[in-house]
PDB file of C-alpha atoms in Angstrom:
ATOM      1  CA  UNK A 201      16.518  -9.958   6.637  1.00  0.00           C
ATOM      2  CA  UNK A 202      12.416 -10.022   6.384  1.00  0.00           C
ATOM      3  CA  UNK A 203      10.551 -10.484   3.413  1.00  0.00           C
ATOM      4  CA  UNK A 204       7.717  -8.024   3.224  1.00  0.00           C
ATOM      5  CA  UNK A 205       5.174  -8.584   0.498  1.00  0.00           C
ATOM      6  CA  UNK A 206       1.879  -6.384  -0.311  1.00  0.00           C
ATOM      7  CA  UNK A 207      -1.297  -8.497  -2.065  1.00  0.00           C
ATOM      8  CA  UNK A 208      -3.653  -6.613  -4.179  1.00  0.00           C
ATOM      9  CA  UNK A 209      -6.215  -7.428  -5.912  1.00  0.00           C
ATOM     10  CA  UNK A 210      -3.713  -6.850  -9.205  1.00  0.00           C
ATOM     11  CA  UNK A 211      -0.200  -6.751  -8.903  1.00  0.00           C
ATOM     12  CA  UNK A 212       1.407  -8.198  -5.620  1.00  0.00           C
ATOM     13  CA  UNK A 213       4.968  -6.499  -4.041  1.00  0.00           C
ATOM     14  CA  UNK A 214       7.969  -8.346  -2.769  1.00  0.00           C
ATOM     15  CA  UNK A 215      10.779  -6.111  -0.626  1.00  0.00           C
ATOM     16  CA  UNK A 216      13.317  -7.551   0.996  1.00  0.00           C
ATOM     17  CA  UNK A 217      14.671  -5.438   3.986  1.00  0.00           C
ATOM     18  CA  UNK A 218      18.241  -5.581   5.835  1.00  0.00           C
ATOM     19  CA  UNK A 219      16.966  -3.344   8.583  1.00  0.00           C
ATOM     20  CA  UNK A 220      15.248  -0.674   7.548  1.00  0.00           C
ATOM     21  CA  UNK A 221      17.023  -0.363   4.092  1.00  0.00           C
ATOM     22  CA  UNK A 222      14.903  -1.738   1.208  1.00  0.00           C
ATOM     23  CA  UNK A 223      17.514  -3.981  -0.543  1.00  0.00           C
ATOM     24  CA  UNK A 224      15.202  -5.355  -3.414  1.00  0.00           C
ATOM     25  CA  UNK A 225      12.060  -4.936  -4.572  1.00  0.00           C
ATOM     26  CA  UNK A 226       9.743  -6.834  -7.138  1.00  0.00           C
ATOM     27  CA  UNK A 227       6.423  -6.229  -8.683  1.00  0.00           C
ATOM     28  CA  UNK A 228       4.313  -9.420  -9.314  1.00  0.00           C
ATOM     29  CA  UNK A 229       0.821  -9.937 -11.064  1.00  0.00           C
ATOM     30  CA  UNK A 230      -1.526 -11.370  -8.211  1.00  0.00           C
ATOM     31  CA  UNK A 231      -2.248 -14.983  -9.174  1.00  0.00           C
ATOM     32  CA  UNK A 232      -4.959 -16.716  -7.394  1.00  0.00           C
ATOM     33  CA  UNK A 233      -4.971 -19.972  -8.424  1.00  0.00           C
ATOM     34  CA  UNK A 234      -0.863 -20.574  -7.876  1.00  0.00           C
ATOM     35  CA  UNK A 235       0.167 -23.161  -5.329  1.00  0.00           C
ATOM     36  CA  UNK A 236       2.680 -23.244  -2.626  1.00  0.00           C
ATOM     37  CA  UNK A 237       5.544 -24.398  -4.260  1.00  0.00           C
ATOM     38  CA  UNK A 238       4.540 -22.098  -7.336  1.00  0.00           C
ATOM     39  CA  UNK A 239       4.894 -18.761  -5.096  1.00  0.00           C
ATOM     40  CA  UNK A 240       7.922 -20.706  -3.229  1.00  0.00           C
ATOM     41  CA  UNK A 241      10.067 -21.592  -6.464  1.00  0.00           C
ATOM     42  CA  UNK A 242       9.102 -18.401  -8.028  1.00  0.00           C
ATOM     43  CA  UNK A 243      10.255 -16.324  -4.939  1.00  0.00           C
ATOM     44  CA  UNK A 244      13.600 -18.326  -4.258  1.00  0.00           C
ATOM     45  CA  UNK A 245      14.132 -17.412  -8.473  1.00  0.00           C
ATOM     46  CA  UNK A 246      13.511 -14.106  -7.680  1.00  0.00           C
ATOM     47  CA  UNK A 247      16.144 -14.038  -4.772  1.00  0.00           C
ATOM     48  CA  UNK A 248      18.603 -15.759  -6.832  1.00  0.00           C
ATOM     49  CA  UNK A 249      18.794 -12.954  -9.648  1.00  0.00           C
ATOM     50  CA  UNK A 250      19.221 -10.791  -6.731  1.00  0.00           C
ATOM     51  CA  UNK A 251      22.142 -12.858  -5.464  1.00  0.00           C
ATOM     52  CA  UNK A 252      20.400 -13.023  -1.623  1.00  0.00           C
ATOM     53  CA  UNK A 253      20.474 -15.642   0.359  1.00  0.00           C
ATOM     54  CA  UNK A 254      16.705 -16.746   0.882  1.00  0.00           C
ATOM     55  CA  UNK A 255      17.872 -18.413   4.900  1.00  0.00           C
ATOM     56  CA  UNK A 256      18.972 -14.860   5.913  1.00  0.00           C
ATOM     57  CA  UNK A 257      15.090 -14.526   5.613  1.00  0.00           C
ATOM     58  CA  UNK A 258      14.614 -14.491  10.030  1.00  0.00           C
ATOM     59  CA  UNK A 259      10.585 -12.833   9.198  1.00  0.00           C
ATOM     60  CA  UNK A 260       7.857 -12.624   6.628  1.00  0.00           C
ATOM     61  CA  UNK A 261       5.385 -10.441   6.963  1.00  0.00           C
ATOM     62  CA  UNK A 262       2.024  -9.908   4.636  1.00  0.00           C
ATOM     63  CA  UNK A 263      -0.798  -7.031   3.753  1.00  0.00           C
ATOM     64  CA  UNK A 264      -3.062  -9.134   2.264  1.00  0.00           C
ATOM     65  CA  UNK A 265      -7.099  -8.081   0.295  1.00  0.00           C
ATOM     66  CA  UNK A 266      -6.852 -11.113  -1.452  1.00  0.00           C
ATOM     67  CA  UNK A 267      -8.313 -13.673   1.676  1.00  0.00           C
ATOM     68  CA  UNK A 268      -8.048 -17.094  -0.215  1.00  0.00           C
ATOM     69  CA  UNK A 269      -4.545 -16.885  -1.162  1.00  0.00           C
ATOM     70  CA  UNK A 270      -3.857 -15.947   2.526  1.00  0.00           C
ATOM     71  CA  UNK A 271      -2.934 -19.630   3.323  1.00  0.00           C
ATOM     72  CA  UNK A 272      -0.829 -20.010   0.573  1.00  0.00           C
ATOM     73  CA  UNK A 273       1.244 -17.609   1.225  1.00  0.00           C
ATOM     74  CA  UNK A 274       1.127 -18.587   4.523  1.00  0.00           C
ATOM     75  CA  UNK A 275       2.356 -22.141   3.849  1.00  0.00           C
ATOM     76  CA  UNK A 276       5.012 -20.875   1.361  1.00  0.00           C
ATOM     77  CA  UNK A 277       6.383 -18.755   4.193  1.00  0.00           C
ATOM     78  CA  UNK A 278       6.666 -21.699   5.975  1.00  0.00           C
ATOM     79  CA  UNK A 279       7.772 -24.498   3.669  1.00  0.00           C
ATOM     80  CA  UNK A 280      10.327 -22.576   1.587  1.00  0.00           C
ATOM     81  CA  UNK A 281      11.791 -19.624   4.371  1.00  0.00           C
ATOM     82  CA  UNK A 282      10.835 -21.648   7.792  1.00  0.00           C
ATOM     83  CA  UNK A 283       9.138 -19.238   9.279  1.00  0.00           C
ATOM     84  CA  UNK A 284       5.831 -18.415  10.831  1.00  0.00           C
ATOM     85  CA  UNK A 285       4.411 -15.119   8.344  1.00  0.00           C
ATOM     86  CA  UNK A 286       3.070 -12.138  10.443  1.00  0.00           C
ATOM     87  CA  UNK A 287      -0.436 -10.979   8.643  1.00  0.00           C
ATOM     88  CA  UNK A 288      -1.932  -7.489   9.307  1.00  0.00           C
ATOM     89  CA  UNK A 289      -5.042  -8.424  10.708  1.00  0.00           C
ATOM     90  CA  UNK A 290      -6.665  -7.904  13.898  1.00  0.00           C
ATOM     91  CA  UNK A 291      -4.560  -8.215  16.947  1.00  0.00           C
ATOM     92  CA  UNK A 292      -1.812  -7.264  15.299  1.00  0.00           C
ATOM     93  CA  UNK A 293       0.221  -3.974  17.245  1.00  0.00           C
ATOM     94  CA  UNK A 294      -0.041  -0.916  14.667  1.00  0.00           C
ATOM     95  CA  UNK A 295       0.414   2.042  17.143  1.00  0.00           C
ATOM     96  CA  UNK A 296      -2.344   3.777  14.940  1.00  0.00           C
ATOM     97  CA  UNK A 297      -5.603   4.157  16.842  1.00  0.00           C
ATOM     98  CA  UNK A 298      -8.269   3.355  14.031  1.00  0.00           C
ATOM     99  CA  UNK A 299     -11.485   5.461  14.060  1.00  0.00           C
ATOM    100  CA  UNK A 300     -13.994   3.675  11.686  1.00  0.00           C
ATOM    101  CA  UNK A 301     -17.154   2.453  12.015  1.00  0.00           C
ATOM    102  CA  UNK A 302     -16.208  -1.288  12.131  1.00  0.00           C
ATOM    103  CA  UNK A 303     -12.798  -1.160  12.483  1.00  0.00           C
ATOM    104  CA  UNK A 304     -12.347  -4.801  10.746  1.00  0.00           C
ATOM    105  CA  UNK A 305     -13.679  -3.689   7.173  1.00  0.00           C
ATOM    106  CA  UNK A 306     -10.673  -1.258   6.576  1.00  0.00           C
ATOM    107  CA  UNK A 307      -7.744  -3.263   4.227  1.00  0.00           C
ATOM    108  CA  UNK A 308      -4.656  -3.944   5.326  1.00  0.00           C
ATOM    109  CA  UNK A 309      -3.085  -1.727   2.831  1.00  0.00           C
ATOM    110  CA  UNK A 310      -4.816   0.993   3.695  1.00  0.00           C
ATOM    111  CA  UNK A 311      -3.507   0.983   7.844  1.00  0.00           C
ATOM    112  CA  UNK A 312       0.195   0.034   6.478  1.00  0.00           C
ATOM    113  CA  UNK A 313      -0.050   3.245   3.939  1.00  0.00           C
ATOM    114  CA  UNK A 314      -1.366   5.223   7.159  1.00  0.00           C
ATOM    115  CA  UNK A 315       1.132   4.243   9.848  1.00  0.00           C
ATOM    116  CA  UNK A 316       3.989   5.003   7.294  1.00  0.00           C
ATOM    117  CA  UNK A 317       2.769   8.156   5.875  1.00  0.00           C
ATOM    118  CA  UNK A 318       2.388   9.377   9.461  1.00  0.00           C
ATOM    119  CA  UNK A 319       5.847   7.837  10.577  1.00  0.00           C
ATOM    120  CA  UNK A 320       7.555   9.498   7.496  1.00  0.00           C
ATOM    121  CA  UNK A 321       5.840  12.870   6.929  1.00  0.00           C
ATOM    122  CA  UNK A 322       3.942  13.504  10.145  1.00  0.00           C
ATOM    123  CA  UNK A 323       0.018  14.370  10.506  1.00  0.00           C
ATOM    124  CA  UNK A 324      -2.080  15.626   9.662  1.00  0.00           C
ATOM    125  CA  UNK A 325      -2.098  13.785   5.978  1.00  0.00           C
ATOM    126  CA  UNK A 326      -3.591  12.108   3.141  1.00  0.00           C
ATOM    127  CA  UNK A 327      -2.416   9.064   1.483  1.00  0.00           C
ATOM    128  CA  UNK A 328      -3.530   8.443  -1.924  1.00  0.00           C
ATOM    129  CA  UNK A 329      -3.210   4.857  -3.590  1.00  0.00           C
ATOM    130  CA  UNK A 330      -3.358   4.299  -6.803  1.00  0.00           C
ATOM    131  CA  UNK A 331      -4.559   0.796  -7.296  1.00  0.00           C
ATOM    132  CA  UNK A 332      -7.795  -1.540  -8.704  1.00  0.00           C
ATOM    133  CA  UNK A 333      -9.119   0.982  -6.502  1.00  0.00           C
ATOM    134  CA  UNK A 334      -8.387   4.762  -5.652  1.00  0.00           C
ATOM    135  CA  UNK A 335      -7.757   4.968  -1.593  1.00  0.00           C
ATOM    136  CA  UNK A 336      -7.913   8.076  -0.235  1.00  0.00           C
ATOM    137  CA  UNK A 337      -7.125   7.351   3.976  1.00  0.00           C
ATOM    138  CA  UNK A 338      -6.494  10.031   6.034  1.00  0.00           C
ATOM    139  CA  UNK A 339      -4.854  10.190   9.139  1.00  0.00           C
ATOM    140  CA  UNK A 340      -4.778  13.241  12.332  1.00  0.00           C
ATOM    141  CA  UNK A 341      -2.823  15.148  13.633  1.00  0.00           C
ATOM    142  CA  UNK A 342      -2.539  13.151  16.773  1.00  0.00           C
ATOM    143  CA  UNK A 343      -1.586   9.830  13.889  1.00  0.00           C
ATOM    144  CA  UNK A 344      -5.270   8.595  14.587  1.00  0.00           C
ATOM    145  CA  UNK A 345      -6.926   6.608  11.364  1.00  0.00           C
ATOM    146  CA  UNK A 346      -9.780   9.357  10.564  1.00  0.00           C
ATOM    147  CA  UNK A 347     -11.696   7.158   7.612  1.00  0.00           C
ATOM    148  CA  UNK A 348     -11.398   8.129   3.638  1.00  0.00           C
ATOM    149  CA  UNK A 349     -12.843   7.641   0.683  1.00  0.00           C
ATOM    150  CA  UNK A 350     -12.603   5.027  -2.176  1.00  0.00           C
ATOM    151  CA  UNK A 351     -13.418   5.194  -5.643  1.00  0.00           C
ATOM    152  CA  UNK A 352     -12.729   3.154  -8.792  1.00  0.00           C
ATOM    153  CA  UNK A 353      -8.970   2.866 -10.215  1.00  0.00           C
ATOM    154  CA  UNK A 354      -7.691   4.299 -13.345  1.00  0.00           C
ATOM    155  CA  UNK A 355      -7.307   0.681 -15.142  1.00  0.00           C
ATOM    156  CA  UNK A 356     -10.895  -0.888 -14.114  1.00  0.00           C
ATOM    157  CA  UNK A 357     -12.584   2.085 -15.223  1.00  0.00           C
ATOM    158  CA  UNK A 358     -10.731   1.842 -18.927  1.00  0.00           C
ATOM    159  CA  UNK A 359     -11.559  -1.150 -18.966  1.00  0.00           C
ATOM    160  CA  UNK A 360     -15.085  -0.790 -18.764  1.00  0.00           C
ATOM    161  CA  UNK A 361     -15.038   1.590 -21.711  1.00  0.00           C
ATOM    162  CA  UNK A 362     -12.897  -0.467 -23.441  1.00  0.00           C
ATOM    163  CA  UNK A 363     -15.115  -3.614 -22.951  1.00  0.00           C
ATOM    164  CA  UNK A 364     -18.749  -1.956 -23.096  1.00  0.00           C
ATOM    165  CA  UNK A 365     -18.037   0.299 -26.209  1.00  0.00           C
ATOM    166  CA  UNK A 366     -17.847  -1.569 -29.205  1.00  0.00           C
ATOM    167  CA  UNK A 367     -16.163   0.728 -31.745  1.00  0.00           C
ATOM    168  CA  UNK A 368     -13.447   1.839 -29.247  1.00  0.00           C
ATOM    169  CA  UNK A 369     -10.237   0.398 -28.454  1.00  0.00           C
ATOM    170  CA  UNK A 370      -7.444  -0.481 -25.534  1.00  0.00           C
ATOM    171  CA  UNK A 371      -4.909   2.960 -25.213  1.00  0.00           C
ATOM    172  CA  UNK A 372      -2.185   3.449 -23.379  1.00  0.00           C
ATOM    173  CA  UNK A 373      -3.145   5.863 -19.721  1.00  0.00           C
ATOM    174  CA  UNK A 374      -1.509   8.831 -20.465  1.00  0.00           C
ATOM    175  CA  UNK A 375      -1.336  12.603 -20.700  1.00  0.00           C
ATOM    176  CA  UNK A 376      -2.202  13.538 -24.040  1.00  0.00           C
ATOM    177  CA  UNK A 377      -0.866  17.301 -23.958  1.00  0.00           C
ATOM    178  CA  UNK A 378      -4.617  18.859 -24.873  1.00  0.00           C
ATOM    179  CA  UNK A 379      -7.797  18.469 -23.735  1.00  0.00           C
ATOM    180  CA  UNK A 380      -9.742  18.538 -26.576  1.00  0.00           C
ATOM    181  CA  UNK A 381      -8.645  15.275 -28.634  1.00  0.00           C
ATOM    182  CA  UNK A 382      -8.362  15.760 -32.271  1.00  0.00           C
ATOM    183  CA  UNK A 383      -8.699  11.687 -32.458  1.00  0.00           C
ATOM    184  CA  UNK A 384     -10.225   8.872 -30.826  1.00  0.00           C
ATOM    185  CA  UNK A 385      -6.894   7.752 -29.336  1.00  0.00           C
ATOM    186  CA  UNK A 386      -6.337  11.085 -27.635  1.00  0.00           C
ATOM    187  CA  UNK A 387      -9.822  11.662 -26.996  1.00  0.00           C
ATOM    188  CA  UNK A 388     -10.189   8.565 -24.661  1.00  0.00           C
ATOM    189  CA  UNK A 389      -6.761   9.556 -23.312  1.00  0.00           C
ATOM    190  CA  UNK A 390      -7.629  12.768 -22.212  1.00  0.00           C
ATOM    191  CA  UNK A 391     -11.306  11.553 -20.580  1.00  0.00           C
ATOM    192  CA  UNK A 392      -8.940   9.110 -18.489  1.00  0.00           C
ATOM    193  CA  UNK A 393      -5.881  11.599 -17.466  1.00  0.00           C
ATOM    194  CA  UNK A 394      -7.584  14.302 -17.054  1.00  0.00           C
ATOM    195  CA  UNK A 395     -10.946  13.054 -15.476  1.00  0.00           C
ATOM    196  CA  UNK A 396      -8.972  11.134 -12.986  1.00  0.00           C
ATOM    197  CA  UNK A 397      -6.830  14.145 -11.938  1.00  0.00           C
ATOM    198  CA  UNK A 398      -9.893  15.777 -11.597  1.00  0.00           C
ATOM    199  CA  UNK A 399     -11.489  12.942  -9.925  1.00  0.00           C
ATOM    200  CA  UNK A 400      -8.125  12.967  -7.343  1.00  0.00           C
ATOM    201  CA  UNK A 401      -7.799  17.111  -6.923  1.00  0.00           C
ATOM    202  CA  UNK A 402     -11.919  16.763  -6.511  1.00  0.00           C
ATOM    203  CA  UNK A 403     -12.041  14.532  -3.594  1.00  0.00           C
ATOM    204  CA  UNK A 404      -8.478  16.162  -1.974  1.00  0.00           C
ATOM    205  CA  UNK A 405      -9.709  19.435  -2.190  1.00  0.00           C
ATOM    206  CA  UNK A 406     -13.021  18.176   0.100  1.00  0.00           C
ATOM    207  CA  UNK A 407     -11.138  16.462   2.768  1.00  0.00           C
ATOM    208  CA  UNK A 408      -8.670  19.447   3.235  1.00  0.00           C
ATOM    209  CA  UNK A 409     -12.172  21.154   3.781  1.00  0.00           C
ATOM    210  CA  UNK A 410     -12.568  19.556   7.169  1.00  0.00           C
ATOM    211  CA  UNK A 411      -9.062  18.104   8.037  1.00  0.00           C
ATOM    212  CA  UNK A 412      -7.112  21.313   7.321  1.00  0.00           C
ATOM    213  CA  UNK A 413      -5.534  23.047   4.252  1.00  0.00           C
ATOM    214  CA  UNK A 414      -2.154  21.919   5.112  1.00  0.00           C
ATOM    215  CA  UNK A 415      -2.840  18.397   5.101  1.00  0.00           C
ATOM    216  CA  UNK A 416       0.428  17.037   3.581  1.00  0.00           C
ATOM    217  CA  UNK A 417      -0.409  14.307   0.120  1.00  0.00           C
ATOM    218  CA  UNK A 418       1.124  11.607  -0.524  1.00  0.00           C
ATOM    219  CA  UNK A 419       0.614   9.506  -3.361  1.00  0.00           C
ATOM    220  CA  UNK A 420       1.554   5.563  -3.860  1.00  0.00           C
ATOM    221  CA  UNK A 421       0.655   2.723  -6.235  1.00  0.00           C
ATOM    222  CA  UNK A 422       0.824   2.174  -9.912  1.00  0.00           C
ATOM    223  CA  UNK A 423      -0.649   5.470 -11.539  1.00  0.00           C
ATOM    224  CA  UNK A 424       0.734   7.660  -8.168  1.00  0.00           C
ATOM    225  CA  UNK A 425       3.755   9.319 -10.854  1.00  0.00           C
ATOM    226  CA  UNK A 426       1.532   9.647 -13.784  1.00  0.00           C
ATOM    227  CA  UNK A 427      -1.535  12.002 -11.511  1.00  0.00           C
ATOM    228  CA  UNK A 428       0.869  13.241  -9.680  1.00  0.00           C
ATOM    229  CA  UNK A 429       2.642  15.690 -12.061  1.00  0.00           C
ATOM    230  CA  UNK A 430      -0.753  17.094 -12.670  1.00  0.00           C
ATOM    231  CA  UNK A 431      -2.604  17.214 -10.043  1.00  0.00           C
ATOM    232  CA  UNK A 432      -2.840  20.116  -7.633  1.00  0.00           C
ATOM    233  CA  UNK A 433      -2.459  18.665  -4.411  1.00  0.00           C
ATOM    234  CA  UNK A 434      -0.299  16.178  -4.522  1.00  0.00           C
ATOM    235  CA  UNK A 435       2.735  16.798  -3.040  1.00  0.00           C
ATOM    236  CA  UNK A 436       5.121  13.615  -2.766  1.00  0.00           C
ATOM    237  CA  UNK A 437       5.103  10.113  -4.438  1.00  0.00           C
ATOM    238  CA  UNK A 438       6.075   7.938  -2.268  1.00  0.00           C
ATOM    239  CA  UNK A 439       6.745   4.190  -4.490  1.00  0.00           C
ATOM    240  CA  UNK A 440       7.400   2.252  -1.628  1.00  0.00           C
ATOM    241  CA  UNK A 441       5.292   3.199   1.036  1.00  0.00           C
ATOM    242  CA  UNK A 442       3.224   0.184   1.736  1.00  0.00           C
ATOM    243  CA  UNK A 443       6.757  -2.105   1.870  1.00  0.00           C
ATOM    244  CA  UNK A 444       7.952   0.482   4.663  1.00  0.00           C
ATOM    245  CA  UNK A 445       5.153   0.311   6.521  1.00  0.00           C
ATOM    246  CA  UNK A 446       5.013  -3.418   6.744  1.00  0.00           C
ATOM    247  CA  UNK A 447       8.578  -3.308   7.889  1.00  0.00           C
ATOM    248  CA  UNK A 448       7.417  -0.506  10.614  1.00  0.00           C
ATOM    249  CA  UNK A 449       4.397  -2.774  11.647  1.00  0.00           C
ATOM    250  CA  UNK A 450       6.696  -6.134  11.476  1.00  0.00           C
ATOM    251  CA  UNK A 451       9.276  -3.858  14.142  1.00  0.00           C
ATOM    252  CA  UNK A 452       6.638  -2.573  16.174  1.00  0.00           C
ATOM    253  CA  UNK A 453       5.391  -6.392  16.932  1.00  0.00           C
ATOM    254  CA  UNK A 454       9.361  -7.450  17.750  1.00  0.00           C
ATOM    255  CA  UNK A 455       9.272  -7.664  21.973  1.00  0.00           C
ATOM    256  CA  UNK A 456      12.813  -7.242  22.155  1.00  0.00           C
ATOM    257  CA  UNK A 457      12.832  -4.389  19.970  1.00  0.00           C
ATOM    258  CA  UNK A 458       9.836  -2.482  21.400  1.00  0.00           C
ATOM    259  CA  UNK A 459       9.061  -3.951  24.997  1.00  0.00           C
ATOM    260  CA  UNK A 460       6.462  -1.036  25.953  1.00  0.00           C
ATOM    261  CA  UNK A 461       4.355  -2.321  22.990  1.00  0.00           C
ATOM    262  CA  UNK A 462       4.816  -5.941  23.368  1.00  0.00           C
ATOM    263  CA  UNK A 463       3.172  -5.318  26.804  1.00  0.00           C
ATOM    264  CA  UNK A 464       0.239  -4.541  25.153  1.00  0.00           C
ATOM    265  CA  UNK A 465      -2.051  -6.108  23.342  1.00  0.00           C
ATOM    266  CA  UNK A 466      -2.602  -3.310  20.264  1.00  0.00           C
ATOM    267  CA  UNK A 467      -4.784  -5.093  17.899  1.00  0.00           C
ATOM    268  CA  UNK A 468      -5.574  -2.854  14.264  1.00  0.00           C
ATOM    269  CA  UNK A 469      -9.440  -3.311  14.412  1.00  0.00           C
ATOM    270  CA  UNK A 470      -9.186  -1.315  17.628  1.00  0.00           C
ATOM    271  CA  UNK A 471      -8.367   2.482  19.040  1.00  0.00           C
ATOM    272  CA  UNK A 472      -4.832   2.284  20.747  1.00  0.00           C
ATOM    273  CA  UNK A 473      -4.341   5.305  22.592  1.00  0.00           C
ATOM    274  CA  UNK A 474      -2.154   4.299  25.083  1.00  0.00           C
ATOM    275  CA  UNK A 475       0.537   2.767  22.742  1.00  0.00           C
ATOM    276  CA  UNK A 476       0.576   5.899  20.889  1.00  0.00           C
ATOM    277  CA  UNK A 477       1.630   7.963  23.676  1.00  0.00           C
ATOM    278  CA  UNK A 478       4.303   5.580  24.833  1.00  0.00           C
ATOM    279  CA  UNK A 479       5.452   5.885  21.310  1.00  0.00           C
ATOM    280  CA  UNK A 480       5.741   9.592  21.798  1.00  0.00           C
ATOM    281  CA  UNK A 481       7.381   9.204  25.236  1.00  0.00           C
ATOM    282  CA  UNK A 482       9.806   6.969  23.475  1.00  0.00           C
ATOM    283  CA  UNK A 483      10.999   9.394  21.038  1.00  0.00           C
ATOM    284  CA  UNK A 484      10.993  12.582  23.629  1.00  0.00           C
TER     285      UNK A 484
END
């Protein structure tokens, strides 16, 4: 079995995969001061009310934009499954070639959203993640990482009104049912739904403007659902997206499993044109 876990900069996301079926999933508040044996006891608990065995783990493997808790996840990897934890960082094989600027400032999330978004649905598309921040990453035709966009998330930004504005209070993120509030509850509610739909439909509407109008959407993260069933361009939520891509990247770096790509080195802050096409051969 491999563990796959996703670290963001709020919640963190445990699946546990027998092949390529997700078998359990958990959704964990990123802590950055917990210890080794904290994440390690709290993980093994977490495979015991799933009745799984926690030595059937043979791989661990971890999207990580949180750097200083990369160790100690690392360690707990080692100490409590007795493995070595594969990290998506550079020189890691992805299969995607990655267009940007400086290849090493794009997140780790935002590649494993790409490669399974392109694995799953094809290119060219859009992934949208709803998280502490808004990802839009956007991905060819050809499965090449164009770029995207990124914006502030949906619970930061209430925040910030919440904090800053003395005579209003915390709401719940909803759709109200009317734009024009008839209290300060739904008022606020209806400046967050609806301005972030807007926000969302805004910024999809200007990359299918150079990448194509049939650019398929797909939407992930927290908030994904709640946009979603308003917006007008989203066209599949997709809740685990980021686990199945770390179990794509975690097969793709398996020699025995994939020997053309184990032959070369395909690291993530780089373009890797040659391991796409033997992935195409692969599956002609």
């Amino acid at each position: 079995m491999l563990l796959a876990v996703d670290v963001g900069n709020t919640n963190t996301v445990l699946g546990v995969f027998r092949d390529r079926e997700l078998i359990a999933n958990w959704r964990l508040t990123t802590a950055r001061d917990q210890t080794i044996d904290e994440y390690g006891i709290l993980t093994r608990d977490l495979f015991t009310i799933a009745k799984l065995d926690p030595h059937e783990i043979s791989g661990v493997i971890i999207s990580s934009v949180v750097p200083p808790l990369n160790s100690t996840l690392a360690g707990m990897a080692e100490r409590y499954f007795h493995t070595q934890a594969l990290f998506v960082e550079p020189g890691i094989r992805t299969g995607m070639p990655v267009h940007y600027d400086n290849p090493q400032e794009v997140g780790a999330d935002r590649i494993v959203n790409s490669v399974a978004a392109y694995e799953k649905y094809g290119g060219p598309c859009i992934v949208v993640d709803f998280g502490t921040a808004i990802n839009f990453d956007v991905v060819s035709e050809r499965g090449e990482y164009l770029g995207g966009t990124l914006a502030p998330g949906i619970g930061i930004s209430a925040e910030a009104l919440f904090s800053r504005a003395a005579r209003l209070w915390r709401v719940e993120i909803r759709d109200p049912g009317k734009i024009i509030g008839t209290n300060t509850a739904q008022s606020m509610q209806a400046g967050l739904f609806y301005g972030f739909t807007d926000l969302v439909d805004g910024i999809l509407a200007r990359i299918k403007s150079v990448l194509g109008k049939d650019a398929r959407v797909i939407a992930t993260g927290g908030q994904a659902s709640l946009i979603a069933q308003a917006s007008r361009h989203i066209q599949q939520v997709d809740e685990f997206l980021t686990l199945e891509g770390l179990q794509l990247i975690w097969e793709r770096n398996q020699p025995a499993r994939h020997p053309a790509m184990a032959a070369e080195k395909t690291p993530i802050a780089s373009t890797v044109r040659a391991g796409a096409r033997s992935a195409r051969k692969r599956e002609s």
